[in-house]
Tab-separated table of C-alpha atoms and ligand atoms in Angstrom:
chain	number	residue	atom	x	y	z
A	1	UNK	CA	12.645	16.019	-2.439
A	2	UNK	CA	14.201	14.233	0.569
A	3	UNK	CA	12.576	10.841	1.182
A	4	UNK	CA	12.971	8.571	4.227
A	5	UNK	CA	12.210	4.874	3.635
A	6	UNK	CA	10.810	2.651	6.351
A	7	UNK	CA	11.388	-1.011	5.496
A	8	UNK	CA	14.401	-0.131	3.337
A	9	UNK	CA	15.776	-3.701	3.148
A	10	UNK	CA	12.491	-5.247	2.038
A	11	UNK	CA	11.347	-6.372	-1.399
A	12	UNK	CA	9.686	-3.031	-2.116
A	13	UNK	CA	11.998	-0.987	0.127
A	14	UNK	CA	15.079	-1.964	-1.871
A	15	UNK	CA	13.314	-0.885	-5.081
A	16	UNK	CA	12.396	2.413	-3.463
A	17	UNK	CA	16.038	3.012	-2.499
A	18	UNK	CA	17.186	2.134	-6.031
A	19	UNK	CA	14.678	4.509	-7.658
A	20	UNK	CA	15.547	7.371	-5.291
A	21	UNK	CA	19.322	6.984	-5.772
A	22	UNK	CA	18.833	6.882	-9.539
A	23	UNK	CA	16.753	10.083	-9.650
A	24	UNK	CA	18.733	13.365	-9.376
A	25	UNK	CA	15.598	15.135	-8.216
A	26	UNK	CA	15.266	12.861	-5.200
A	27	UNK	CA	17.488	12.392	-2.135
A	28	UNK	CA	17.526	9.434	0.264
A	29	UNK	CA	17.089	11.026	3.694
A	30	UNK	CA	17.011	7.784	5.699
A	31	UNK	CA	16.975	4.017	5.127
A	32	UNK	CA	15.195	2.551	8.155
A	33	UNK	CA	15.238	-1.154	9.002
A	34	UNK	CA	14.287	-3.420	11.885
A	35	UNK	CA	16.116	-2.707	15.169
A	36	UNK	CA	18.810	-5.391	15.462
A	37	UNK	CA	19.123	-5.751	11.687
A	38	UNK	CA	22.617	-6.712	10.521
A	39	UNK	CA	22.389	-3.847	8.042
A	40	UNK	CA	22.467	-1.169	10.749
A	41	UNK	CA	25.578	0.978	10.233
A	42	UNK	CA	26.160	-0.422	6.747
A	43	UNK	CA	26.375	2.254	4.042
A	44	UNK	CA	23.476	2.191	1.590
A	45	UNK	CA	24.938	1.124	-1.774
A	46	UNK	CA	25.690	4.174	-3.887
A	47	UNK	CA	24.319	6.492	-1.239
A	48	UNK	CA	25.894	8.743	1.390
A	49	UNK	CA	23.923	7.396	4.336
A	50	UNK	CA	23.837	4.219	6.425
A	51	UNK	CA	20.953	1.915	7.278
A	52	UNK	CA	19.525	2.918	10.633
A	53	UNK	CA	17.033	1.443	13.080
A	54	UNK	CA	13.474	2.531	12.643
A	55	UNK	CA	13.442	4.117	16.096
A	56	UNK	CA	15.643	6.896	14.778
A	57	UNK	CA	12.972	7.711	12.228
A	58	UNK	CA	11.654	10.776	13.991
A	59	UNK	CA	15.047	12.487	13.614
A	60	UNK	CA	15.157	12.074	9.835
A	61	UNK	CA	15.232	15.485	8.130
A	62	UNK	CA	12.996	14.608	5.252
A	63	UNK	CA	10.169	16.038	3.199
A	64	UNK	CA	8.212	12.783	3.258
A	65	UNK	CA	8.436	9.226	4.611
A	66	UNK	CA	7.430	6.115	2.655
A	67	UNK	CA	6.612	2.994	4.668
A	68	UNK	CA	6.568	-0.554	3.314
A	69	UNK	CA	7.165	-2.601	6.445
A	70	UNK	CA	4.788	-4.412	8.813
A	71	UNK	CA	1.741	-3.143	10.678
A	72	UNK	CA	3.418	-3.297	14.098
A	73	UNK	CA	6.470	-1.461	12.764
A	74	UNK	CA	4.393	1.087	10.921
A	75	UNK	CA	2.336	1.967	13.998
A	76	UNK	CA	5.417	2.088	16.221
A	77	UNK	CA	6.953	4.567	13.776
A	78	UNK	CA	3.823	6.696	13.982
A	79	UNK	CA	4.097	6.699	17.772
A	80	UNK	CA	7.785	7.638	17.634
A	81	UNK	CA	7.133	10.503	15.213
A	82	UNK	CA	4.516	11.773	17.651
A	83	UNK	CA	2.993	15.107	16.683
A	84	UNK	CA	5.567	16.041	14.022
A	85	UNK	CA	3.848	16.938	10.776
A	86	UNK	CA	6.004	14.744	8.506
A	87	UNK	CA	3.867	13.748	5.474
A	88	UNK	CA	3.735	9.977	5.026
A	89	UNK	CA	2.911	7.447	2.328
A	90	UNK	CA	2.009	4.021	3.711
A	91	UNK	CA	1.987	0.928	1.499
A	92	UNK	CA	2.142	-1.546	4.366
A	93	UNK	CA	-0.930	-3.805	4.460
A	94	UNK	CA	-2.386	-6.268	6.947
A	95	UNK	CA	-3.642	-3.753	9.502
A	96	UNK	CA	-6.533	-4.929	11.645
A	97	UNK	CA	-9.628	-2.735	11.817
A	98	UNK	CA	-8.418	-1.338	15.140
A	99	UNK	CA	-4.910	-0.713	13.798
A	100	UNK	CA	-6.349	1.037	10.755
A	101	UNK	CA	-8.389	3.244	13.072
A	102	UNK	CA	-5.165	4.136	14.877
A	103	UNK	CA	-3.650	5.151	11.530
A	104	UNK	CA	-6.586	7.478	11.022
A	105	UNK	CA	-5.983	8.907	14.495
A	106	UNK	CA	-2.342	9.612	13.640
A	107	UNK	CA	-3.450	11.323	10.433
A	108	UNK	CA	-4.871	14.098	12.621
A	109	UNK	CA	-1.205	15.099	13.163
A	110	UNK	CA	0.033	14.932	9.575
A	111	UNK	CA	-1.036	14.140	5.994
A	112	UNK	CA	-0.949	10.357	5.554
A	113	UNK	CA	-1.674	8.727	2.189
A	114	UNK	CA	-2.510	5.036	2.524
A	115	UNK	CA	-2.999	2.600	-0.360
A	116	UNK	CA	-3.001	-1.186	-0.548
A	117	UNK	CA	-1.793	-1.092	-4.129
A	118	UNK	CA	0.356	1.573	-5.792
A	119	UNK	CA	0.889	-0.211	-9.113
A	120	UNK	CA	-0.176	1.756	-12.205
A	121	UNK	CA	-3.789	1.346	-13.245
A	122	UNK	CA	-4.935	-0.408	-10.087
A	123	UNK	CA	-7.435	2.323	-9.265
A	124	UNK	CA	-8.875	2.067	-12.808
A	125	UNK	CA	-9.054	-1.723	-12.468
A	126	UNK	CA	-10.877	-1.408	-9.146
A	127	UNK	CA	-13.360	1.084	-10.610
A	128	UNK	CA	-14.017	-1.205	-13.593
A	129	UNK	CA	-14.874	-4.022	-11.174
A	130	UNK	CA	-17.164	-1.728	-9.174
A	131	UNK	CA	-18.870	-0.582	-12.378
A	132	UNK	CA	-19.428	-4.191	-13.489
A	133	UNK	CA	-20.878	-5.050	-10.067
A	134	UNK	CA	-23.283	-2.120	-10.327
A	135	UNK	CA	-24.409	-3.155	-13.819
A	136	UNK	CA	-24.735	-6.866	-12.970
A	137	UNK	CA	-25.737	-6.927	-9.277
A	138	UNK	CA	-27.205	-10.433	-9.548
A	139	UNK	CA	-23.851	-11.880	-10.616
A	140	UNK	CA	-22.071	-13.826	-7.848
A	141	UNK	CA	-18.743	-12.090	-7.239
A	142	UNK	CA	-15.481	-13.792	-6.263
A	143	UNK	CA	-11.945	-12.502	-5.704
A	144	UNK	CA	-8.714	-14.309	-6.529
A	145	UNK	CA	-5.086	-13.462	-5.784
A	146	UNK	CA	-1.714	-14.990	-6.601
A	147	UNK	CA	1.474	-13.728	-4.913
A	148	UNK	CA	4.985	-14.892	-4.097
A	149	UNK	CA	5.367	-17.826	-1.713
A	150	UNK	CA	6.910	-15.653	1.048
A	151	UNK	CA	3.708	-13.649	1.476
A	152	UNK	CA	1.529	-14.667	4.403
A	153	UNK	CA	-1.514	-16.709	3.410
A	154	UNK	CA	-4.079	-14.260	4.757
A	155	UNK	CA	-5.927	-12.412	1.966
A	156	UNK	CA	-3.945	-9.425	0.725
A	157	UNK	CA	-4.901	-5.850	1.396
A	158	UNK	CA	-5.678	-5.582	-2.311
A	159	UNK	CA	-8.142	-8.482	-2.222
A	160	UNK	CA	-9.827	-7.183	0.931
A	161	UNK	CA	-10.204	-3.768	-0.709
A	162	UNK	CA	-11.653	-5.259	-3.916
A	163	UNK	CA	-14.045	-7.466	-1.920
A	164	UNK	CA	-15.240	-4.523	0.174
A	165	UNK	CA	-15.828	-2.177	-2.749
A	166	UNK	CA	-17.521	-4.772	-5.002
A	167	UNK	CA	-19.762	-5.817	-2.093
A	168	UNK	CA	-20.687	-2.193	-1.344
A	169	UNK	CA	-21.502	-1.564	-5.026
A	170	UNK	CA	-23.799	-4.611	-5.238
A	171	UNK	CA	-25.473	-3.805	-1.903
A	172	UNK	CA	-26.197	-0.237	-2.976
A	173	UNK	CA	-27.903	-1.394	-6.186
A	174	UNK	CA	-29.809	-4.253	-4.599
A	175	UNK	CA	-30.879	-2.307	-1.534
A	176	UNK	CA	-29.714	-4.927	0.949
A	177	UNK	CA	-26.378	-6.162	2.317
A	178	UNK	CA	-24.823	-8.399	-0.334
A	179	UNK	CA	-22.640	-11.269	0.892
A	180	UNK	CA	-18.895	-10.582	0.966
A	181	UNK	CA	-17.228	-12.167	-2.087
A	182	UNK	CA	-15.143	-15.268	-1.337
A	183	UNK	CA	-11.384	-14.687	-1.662
A	184	UNK	CA	-9.216	-17.452	-3.151
A	185	UNK	CA	-5.552	-17.168	-2.085
A	186	UNK	CA	-2.708	-18.654	-4.132
A	187	UNK	CA	1.030	-18.445	-3.400
A	188	UNK	CA	3.208	-19.425	-6.360
A	189	UNK	CA	6.973	-19.020	-6.732
A	190	UNK	CA	8.020	-15.368	-6.936
A	191	UNK	CA	4.806	-14.124	-8.544
A	192	UNK	CA	4.728	-10.348	-8.129
A	193	UNK	CA	0.947	-9.920	-8.107
A	194	UNK	CA	-2.120	-11.227	-9.959
A	195	UNK	CA	-5.548	-10.036	-8.863
A	196	UNK	CA	-8.858	-11.292	-10.272
A	197	UNK	CA	-12.482	-10.275	-9.816
A	198	UNK	CA	-14.863	-12.939	-11.138
A	199	UNK	CA	-18.572	-12.424	-11.823
A	200	UNK	CA	-20.534	-15.677	-12.233
A	201	UNK	CA	-23.835	-15.196	-14.088
A	202	UNK	CA	-24.822	-18.799	-14.660
A	203	UNK	CA	-24.772	-18.896	-18.435
A	204	UNK	CA	-21.697	-16.677	-18.528
A	205	UNK	CA	-18.742	-15.625	-16.386
A	206	UNK	CA	-16.733	-12.394	-16.523
A	207	UNK	CA	-13.173	-12.317	-15.154
A	208	UNK	CA	-11.299	-9.039	-14.673
A	209	UNK	CA	-7.568	-9.630	-14.231
A	210	UNK	CA	-4.854	-7.254	-13.013
A	211	UNK	CA	-1.273	-8.498	-13.346
A	212	UNK	CA	1.737	-6.607	-11.955
A	213	UNK	CA	5.020	-7.506	-13.680
A	214	UNK	CA	7.653	-5.980	-11.374
A	215	UNK	CA	8.036	-4.862	-7.754
A	216	UNK	CA	9.376	-1.565	-9.085
A	217	UNK	CA	5.836	-0.804	-10.244
A	218	UNK	CA	4.681	-0.544	-6.617
A	219	UNK	CA	7.722	1.522	-5.603
A	220	UNK	CA	7.378	3.946	-8.504
A	221	UNK	CA	3.692	4.439	-7.742
A	222	UNK	CA	4.451	5.174	-4.096
A	223	UNK	CA	7.078	7.770	-5.040
A	224	UNK	CA	4.637	9.441	-7.442
A	225	UNK	CA	2.052	9.535	-4.648
A	226	UNK	CA	4.662	11.056	-2.296
A	227	UNK	CA	5.494	13.750	-4.855
A	228	UNK	CA	1.803	14.609	-5.086
A	229	UNK	CA	1.386	14.610	-1.298
A	230	UNK	CA	4.153	17.174	-0.798
A	231	UNK	CA	3.576	19.147	-4.023
A	232	UNK	CA	1.665	21.732	-1.992
A	233	UNK	CA	1.225	22.212	1.765
A	234	UNK	CA	-1.605	19.865	2.698
A	235	UNK	CA	-3.734	19.822	5.837
A	236	UNK	CA	-3.333	16.895	8.190
A	237	UNK	CA	-5.655	14.057	7.305
A	238	UNK	CA	-5.965	10.704	5.648
A	239	UNK	CA	-5.582	10.634	1.864
A	240	UNK	CA	-6.143	7.858	-0.681
A	241	UNK	CA	-4.463	7.082	-3.980
A	242	UNK	CA	-7.679	8.195	-5.660
A	243	UNK	CA	-7.180	11.661	-4.121
A	244	UNK	CA	-3.813	11.932	-5.865
A	245	UNK	CA	-5.234	10.729	-9.189
A	246	UNK	CA	-8.307	12.947	-9.089
A	247	UNK	CA	-6.347	16.114	-8.363
B	301	NAI	N1	0.689	-0.910	-1.243
B	301	NAI	C1	1.369	-1.573	-2.174
B	301	NAI	O1	1.380	-1.202	-3.368
B	301	NAI	C2	2.192	-2.740	-1.763
B	301	NAI	C3	2.208	-3.115	-0.445
B	301	NAI	N2	3.002	-4.118	-0.020
B	301	NAI	C4	3.006	-4.371	1.419
B	301	NAI	O2	4.167	-3.743	1.953
B	301	NAI	C5	4.671	-4.495	3.056
B	301	NAI	C6	6.114	-4.869	2.783
B	301	NAI	O3	6.129	-5.723	1.673
B	301	NAI	P1	7.529	-6.394	1.242
B	301	NAI	O4	8.507	-5.312	0.905
B	301	NAI	O5	7.231	-7.441	0.238
B	301	NAI	O6	7.951	-7.092	2.612
B	301	NAI	P2	9.402	-7.513	3.126
B	301	NAI	O7	9.156	-8.501	4.220
B	301	NAI	O8	10.287	-7.865	1.983
B	301	NAI	O9	10.001	-6.149	3.760
B	301	NAI	C7	9.513	-5.655	4.960
B	301	NAI	C8	10.541	-4.673	5.511
B	301	NAI	O10	10.068	-4.197	6.747
B	301	NAI	C9	11.111	-4.275	7.711
B	301	NAI	N3	10.552	-4.522	9.047
B	301	NAI	C10	9.868	-5.607	9.466
B	301	NAI	N4	9.568	-5.490	10.772
B	301	NAI	C11	10.101	-4.309	11.166
B	301	NAI	C12	10.150	-3.598	12.390
B	301	NAI	N5	9.565	-4.108	13.488
B	301	NAI	N6	10.779	-2.403	12.416
B	301	NAI	C13	11.345	-1.882	11.301
B	301	NAI	N7	11.341	-2.484	10.093
B	301	NAI	C14	10.715	-3.681	10.053
B	301	NAI	C15	11.998	-5.416	7.283
B	301	NAI	O11	13.314	-5.224	7.794
B	301	NAI	C16	11.932	-5.266	5.761
B	301	NAI	O12	12.938	-4.344	5.358
B	301	NAI	C17	3.716	-5.681	3.224
B	301	NAI	O13	2.712	-5.327	4.152
B	301	NAI	C18	3.093	-5.808	1.831
B	301	NAI	O14	1.792	-6.383	1.871
B	301	NAI	C19	3.836	-4.801	-0.871
B	301	NAI	C20	3.843	-4.491	-2.200
B	301	NAI	C21	2.998	-3.442	-2.761
B	302	LIG	O1	2.987	-8.418	-0.500
B	302	LIG	C1	2.880	-8.047	-1.708
B	302	LIG	O2	3.645	-8.379	-2.637
B	302	LIG	C2	1.750	-7.133	-2.014
B	302	LIG	N1	1.014	-6.728	-1.019
B	302	LIG	C3	0.004	-5.734	-1.114
B	302	LIG	C4	-1.306	-6.290	-0.603
B	302	LIG	O3	-1.265	-6.924	0.490
B	302	LIG	O4	-2.327	-6.070	-1.266
B	302	LIG	C5	-0.076	-5.069	-2.454
B	302	LIG	C6	0.243	-5.917	-3.608
B	302	LIG	O5	-0.874	-6.704	-3.825
B	302	LIG	C7	1.507	-6.729	-3.424
């Protein structure tokens, strides 16, 4: 499987490149970085290609593209690819509601799998939190996150997703719109990722914690999702990580 990486010099992008080059069943089709990057023209270590600017992305002969960059870069890549039916896996987070709607529009052209968190077991963790919220709808829910100090201080895509789904679960049981859980943001050292869902019940508190140990966990999950996405010809549309796990 030939994979093009958007955001190839990033924290996750470099792990994606490493995993692809180390797997004989995978081939690095393109390593795309920011236009103007000093890496442009530099050979990718151990590989037979050079880093290239993202605007060359639409010419990459690949089976699938994996994007871990920035919202503006991700959407620009979608525009540049145009109507080509290149399947895509997007891990980039931080899209506004309008930008996310644009992603859905682009998914009319090609299969696009989007997930805020590709680490193993995250979907199961999220479902456990939803199940707890359904069983204890009167509990006051709160979300906590701890990431590396370089991450922007806005709530992560993971926290926003957990807050949305826990809120929806409570609202459905209670029959009215539950308040959105508060999100507490921490940035500590080079923490890879700690996510908490807290349920305060007065006399007791439940805390569900999800801790990711390595950045490679996200990269490996994204590659597995890409292998699923291209395992059979799929219709254009927007796919979730749950789709790949439920198959
Ligand atoms: N879904 C998931 O499982 C995960 C998602 N993420 C998200 O993935 C994104 C990237 O995360 P990191 O690798 O930590 O960030 P990073 O800042 O280390 O890497 C971002 C990469 O995007 C590239 N980039 C930035 N602007 C660009 C542009 N205009 N054109 C082309 N390339 C551009 C940079 O050159 C860099 O290679 C973030 O949105 C982060 O929240 C991160 C980890 C896991
Ligand atoms: O920037 C990160 O590191 C991560 N970002 C994603 C997010 O915004 O949720 C996924 C994961 O939490 C790590």
